[in-house]
Amino acid sequence: MVRNEAGKLFRDHVERSLGELEAGRRAVAEATSEGLGTVRLASETFLTLTGPLAAYKRAHPSVEIELHWSPAEDMARHLRAQDVDLCIASQPIHAEGLASVKLFDEAVGVATPLDHPLARRTSVSVDELAGQPFITARKGHWQRRLLDRLFAARGLTPQIVCESDEPAAIAELISAGLGIGLVPAFALRSATRATAAWISVDSPDCRRTVTLYWGADSHLSTAARQMRTTITNWNWTAGD
């Protein structure tokens, strides 16, 4: 145990050192260039972010935007090493040296095919979902963690028939009648959402909180600071 803790401590220092070298390189590049540079954003899903990303690109067309998919459990390491500037997670990141701002909190419901027996319900309990075939994300993704947590709190195990890294594929498979799945309320405003019923889950824990993170001591480029402002000032309720 002591050796493991020592190794983790050493790794953290190495990551911070490499991050400072990268920050120095980018600071010099920004100071000697006429443009604003590049902003690197990591997220578990980008479907939620299309609005603010499009607004940012319209306002700053010369900035290069790098998008990186990352599970929340890896985000602290990427921020310490300054592999990315900003991270957006739908689950808490418990790590030192990070600054954050909550973007929004919303209910997560269950999506079913339109002809499913639950489709006409306004709400459903977690116990009623036991035995239902679930289509969900892989382990580590916020939807999967929420599903496992809701069931485990009641001594249950979800019946998972399909795991996918593609939110659009999950929605299509649910619409096709192959199972049900947890879907955030935000998805109801998507113009491209698949045809399915959305039912409230009768549990106060069936929610997600979307948070923006960055390194508390990191040097953020002008582009990254402006991206942070765009995201934090975005009207998440109205979508603009």
Coordinates of C-alpha atoms in Angstrom, one line a residue:
M1 CA 0.0 0.0 0.0
V2 CA 2.8 2.4 0.9
R3 CA 4.6 1.7 -2.4
N4 CA 1.3 2.3 -4.3
E5 CA 0.8 5.6 -2.6
A6 CA 4.4 6.6 -3.3
G7 CA 4.0 5.7 -6.9
K8 CA 0.8 7.7 -7.2
L9 CA 2.4 10.7 -5.6
F10 CA 5.4 10.5 -8.0
R11 CA 3.0 10.2 -11.0
D12 CA 1.1 13.3 -9.9
H13 CA 4.3 15.3 -9.8
V14 CA 5.4 14.0 -13.2
E15 CA 2.1 14.9 -14.7
R16 CA 2.2 18.4 -13.3
S17 CA 5.8 18.9 -14.5
L18 CA 5.0 17.8 -18.0
G19 CA 1.9 20.0 -17.9
E20 CA 4.0 23.0 -17.0
L21 CA 6.4 22.3 -19.9
E22 CA 3.5 22.1 -22.3
A23 CA 1.9 25.3 -20.8
G24 CA 5.2 27.1 -21.3
R25 CA 5.4 26.0 -24.9
R26 CA 1.9 27.2 -25.6
A27 CA 2.3 30.5 -23.8
V28 CA 5.4 31.3 -25.9
A29 CA 3.5 30.2 -29.1
E30 CA 0.6 32.4 -28.2
A31 CA 2.8 35.4 -27.4
T32 CA 4.6 35.3 -30.7
S33 CA 1.6 34.7 -32.9
E34 CA -1.1 37.0 -34.1
G35 CA -4.0 34.7 -33.6
L36 CA -5.6 33.4 -30.4
G37 CA -4.3 29.9 -30.9
T38 CA -6.0 26.6 -30.0
V39 CA -8.5 25.5 -27.4
R40 CA -8.7 21.9 -26.3
L41 CA -11.9 20.6 -24.8
A42 CA -12.6 17.2 -23.4
S43 CA -16.1 15.8 -22.7
E44 CA -18.0 12.6 -22.2
T45 CA -20.5 13.7 -24.9
F46 CA -20.6 16.6 -27.3
L47 CA -24.3 16.4 -28.2
T48 CA -25.0 18.7 -25.2
L49 CA -22.3 21.2 -26.4
T50 CA -23.2 21.9 -30.0
G51 CA -24.9 25.2 -29.2
P52 CA -22.1 26.9 -27.3
L53 CA -19.4 25.4 -29.6
A54 CA -21.2 26.7 -32.7
A55 CA -21.6 30.2 -31.0
Y56 CA -17.9 30.2 -30.1
K57 CA -16.8 29.3 -33.6
R58 CA -18.9 32.0 -35.1
A59 CA -17.4 34.6 -32.7
H60 CA -13.8 33.3 -33.1
P61 CA -13.5 31.7 -36.6
S62 CA -9.7 31.8 -36.5
V63 CA -9.4 29.7 -33.4
E64 CA -8.7 26.0 -33.8
I65 CA -10.9 23.9 -31.6
E66 CA -9.7 20.4 -30.6
L67 CA -12.4 18.1 -29.2
H68 CA -11.4 15.0 -27.2
W69 CA -13.7 12.3 -25.9
S70 CA -12.8 11.3 -22.4
P71 CA -14.4 9.4 -19.5
A72 CA -14.7 11.5 -16.4
E73 CA -12.3 9.3 -14.5
D74 CA -9.4 10.3 -16.8
M75 CA -10.1 14.0 -16.9
A76 CA -8.2 15.1 -13.8
R77 CA -5.0 13.4 -15.3
H78 CA -5.5 15.1 -18.6
L79 CA -6.0 18.5 -16.9
R80 CA -2.9 18.1 -14.7
A81 CA -0.8 17.1 -17.7
Q82 CA -2.4 20.0 -19.6
D83 CA -3.3 17.6 -22.5
V84 CA -6.5 19.6 -22.6
D85 CA -7.6 23.0 -21.3
L86 CA -11.1 22.4 -20.3
C87 CA -13.3 19.4 -19.4
I88 CA -17.0 18.9 -19.1
A89 CA -18.3 16.0 -17.1
S90 CA -21.8 14.7 -16.2
Q91 CA -20.5 13.2 -13.0
P92 CA -18.3 14.6 -10.2
I93 CA -14.5 14.6 -10.5
H94 CA -13.0 14.2 -7.1
A95 CA -9.4 15.4 -7.5
E96 CA -7.2 18.1 -6.1
G97 CA -6.0 21.1 -8.1
L98 CA -9.1 21.6 -10.1
A99 CA -11.4 24.6 -10.4
S100 CA -15.0 24.2 -11.6
V101 CA -18.3 25.8 -12.2
K102 CA -21.7 24.0 -12.4
L103 CA -23.4 24.5 -15.8
F104 CA -26.8 22.8 -15.1
D105 CA -28.5 20.1 -13.3
E106 CA -31.4 18.1 -14.8
A107 CA -33.6 15.0 -14.4
V108 CA -32.7 11.8 -16.2
G109 CA -35.6 9.7 -17.3
V110 CA -36.1 6.3 -19.0
A111 CA -36.7 6.2 -22.8
T112 CA -38.9 3.4 -24.2
P113 CA -40.2 2.4 -27.6
L114 CA -43.6 4.0 -28.3
D115 CA -45.4 0.7 -28.1
H116 CA -43.8 -0.4 -24.8
P117 CA -46.1 -1.1 -21.8
L118 CA -44.5 1.7 -19.9
A119 CA -44.7 4.3 -22.7
R120 CA -48.0 5.8 -21.5
R121 CA -46.9 6.2 -17.9
T122 CA -45.9 9.6 -16.5
S123 CA -43.4 8.1 -14.0
V124 CA -41.9 4.7 -13.1
S125 CA -40.0 3.4 -10.1
V126 CA -36.6 1.8 -10.3
D127 CA -38.1 -1.4 -8.9
E128 CA -40.5 -1.5 -11.9
L129 CA -37.5 -1.3 -14.2
A130 CA -36.0 -4.5 -12.8
G131 CA -36.0 -7.2 -15.5
Q132 CA -36.3 -4.8 -18.3
P133 CA -33.7 -5.0 -21.1
F134 CA -31.4 -2.0 -21.0
I135 CA -29.4 -0.5 -23.8
T136 CA -26.7 1.7 -22.2
A137 CA -23.2 3.1 -22.4
R138 CA -20.1 1.2 -21.4
K139 CA -18.7 1.2 -17.8
G140 CA -17.2 4.5 -16.9
H141 CA -19.8 6.6 -18.8
W142 CA -22.1 8.7 -16.6
Q143 CA -25.3 7.0 -17.9
R144 CA -23.9 3.6 -17.0
R145 CA -22.6 4.7 -13.6
L146 CA -26.0 6.2 -12.8
L147 CA -27.9 3.1 -13.9
D148 CA -25.6 0.8 -11.8
R149 CA -25.9 3.1 -8.8
L150 CA -29.7 3.3 -8.9
F151 CA -30.1 -0.4 -9.1
A152 CA -27.3 -1.2 -6.5
A153 CA -29.0 1.1 -4.0
R154 CA -32.0 -1.3 -4.1
G155 CA -30.0 -4.5 -4.2
L156 CA -30.8 -5.0 -7.9
T157 CA -28.7 -5.6 -11.0
P158 CA -29.8 -4.1 -14.4
Q159 CA -30.4 -6.5 -17.2
I160 CA -28.1 -5.1 -19.9
V161 CA -28.6 -6.4 -23.5
C162 CA -26.4 -3.9 -25.3
E163 CA -23.5 -1.6 -24.5
S164 CA -22.5 1.2 -26.9
D165 CA -20.3 4.3 -26.9
E166 CA -22.6 6.1 -29.4
P167 CA -25.5 8.0 -27.8
A168 CA -27.3 8.2 -31.2
A169 CA -27.1 4.5 -31.6
I170 CA -28.5 3.9 -28.1
A171 CA -31.5 6.1 -29.0
E172 CA -32.0 4.4 -32.3
L173 CA -31.9 0.9 -30.8
I174 CA -34.4 2.0 -28.1
S175 CA -36.7 3.3 -30.8
A176 CA -36.4 0.1 -32.7
G177 CA -37.8 -1.8 -29.8
L178 CA -34.6 -3.6 -28.6
G179 CA -34.7 -2.2 -25.1
I180 CA -35.0 0.8 -22.8
G181 CA -32.4 3.2 -21.5
L182 CA -31.7 6.2 -19.3
V183 CA -31.8 9.5 -21.2
P184 CA -31.3 13.0 -19.9
A185 CA -34.0 15.6 -20.2
F186 CA -31.7 17.7 -22.4
A187 CA -32.1 15.1 -25.2
L188 CA -35.8 16.0 -25.5
R189 CA -34.8 19.3 -27.0
S190 CA -32.6 17.7 -29.7
A191 CA -34.0 18.1 -33.2
T192 CA -32.4 14.8 -34.2
R193 CA -33.7 12.7 -31.3
A194 CA -35.1 9.3 -32.2
T195 CA -38.8 8.5 -31.8
A196 CA -39.3 7.2 -28.3
A197 CA -41.3 7.9 -25.1
W198 CA -39.6 9.6 -22.2
I199 CA -40.8 8.7 -18.7
S200 CA -39.8 10.3 -15.4
V201 CA -38.0 8.0 -12.9
D202 CA -39.5 8.2 -9.4
S203 CA -36.1 8.7 -7.6
P204 CA -34.5 11.9 -6.5
D205 CA -31.1 10.4 -7.4
C206 CA -31.9 10.0 -11.1
R207 CA -30.3 13.2 -12.2
R208 CA -27.1 14.4 -13.7
T209 CA -25.1 17.6 -12.9
V210 CA -23.0 18.9 -15.8
T211 CA -19.8 20.7 -14.6
L212 CA -17.0 22.5 -16.4
Y213 CA -13.5 21.8 -15.0
W214 CA -10.0 23.3 -15.5
G215 CA -6.7 23.3 -13.7
A216 CA -6.8 25.7 -10.8
D217 CA -3.1 26.7 -11.4
S218 CA -3.0 26.2 -15.2
H219 CA -2.2 29.0 -17.6
L220 CA -5.2 29.1 -20.0
S221 CA -4.6 30.6 -23.4
T222 CA -6.8 33.5 -24.5
A223 CA -8.8 31.1 -26.7
A224 CA -9.4 28.8 -23.7
R225 CA -10.5 31.6 -21.4
Q226 CA -12.9 32.8 -24.1
M227 CA -14.2 29.3 -24.5
R228 CA -14.7 29.0 -20.7
T229 CA -16.7 32.3 -20.8
T230 CA -18.9 31.2 -23.7
I231 CA -19.7 27.9 -22.0
T232 CA -20.3 29.4 -18.5
N233 CA -22.5 32.2 -19.9
W234 CA -24.5 30.0 -22.1
N235 CA -28.3 29.9 -21.4
W236 CA -28.6 26.1 -20.9
T237 CA -32.3 26.4 -20.2
A238 CA -33.3 28.2 -23.4
G239 CA -30.4 26.7 -25.4
D240 CA -28.8 30.1 -26.4

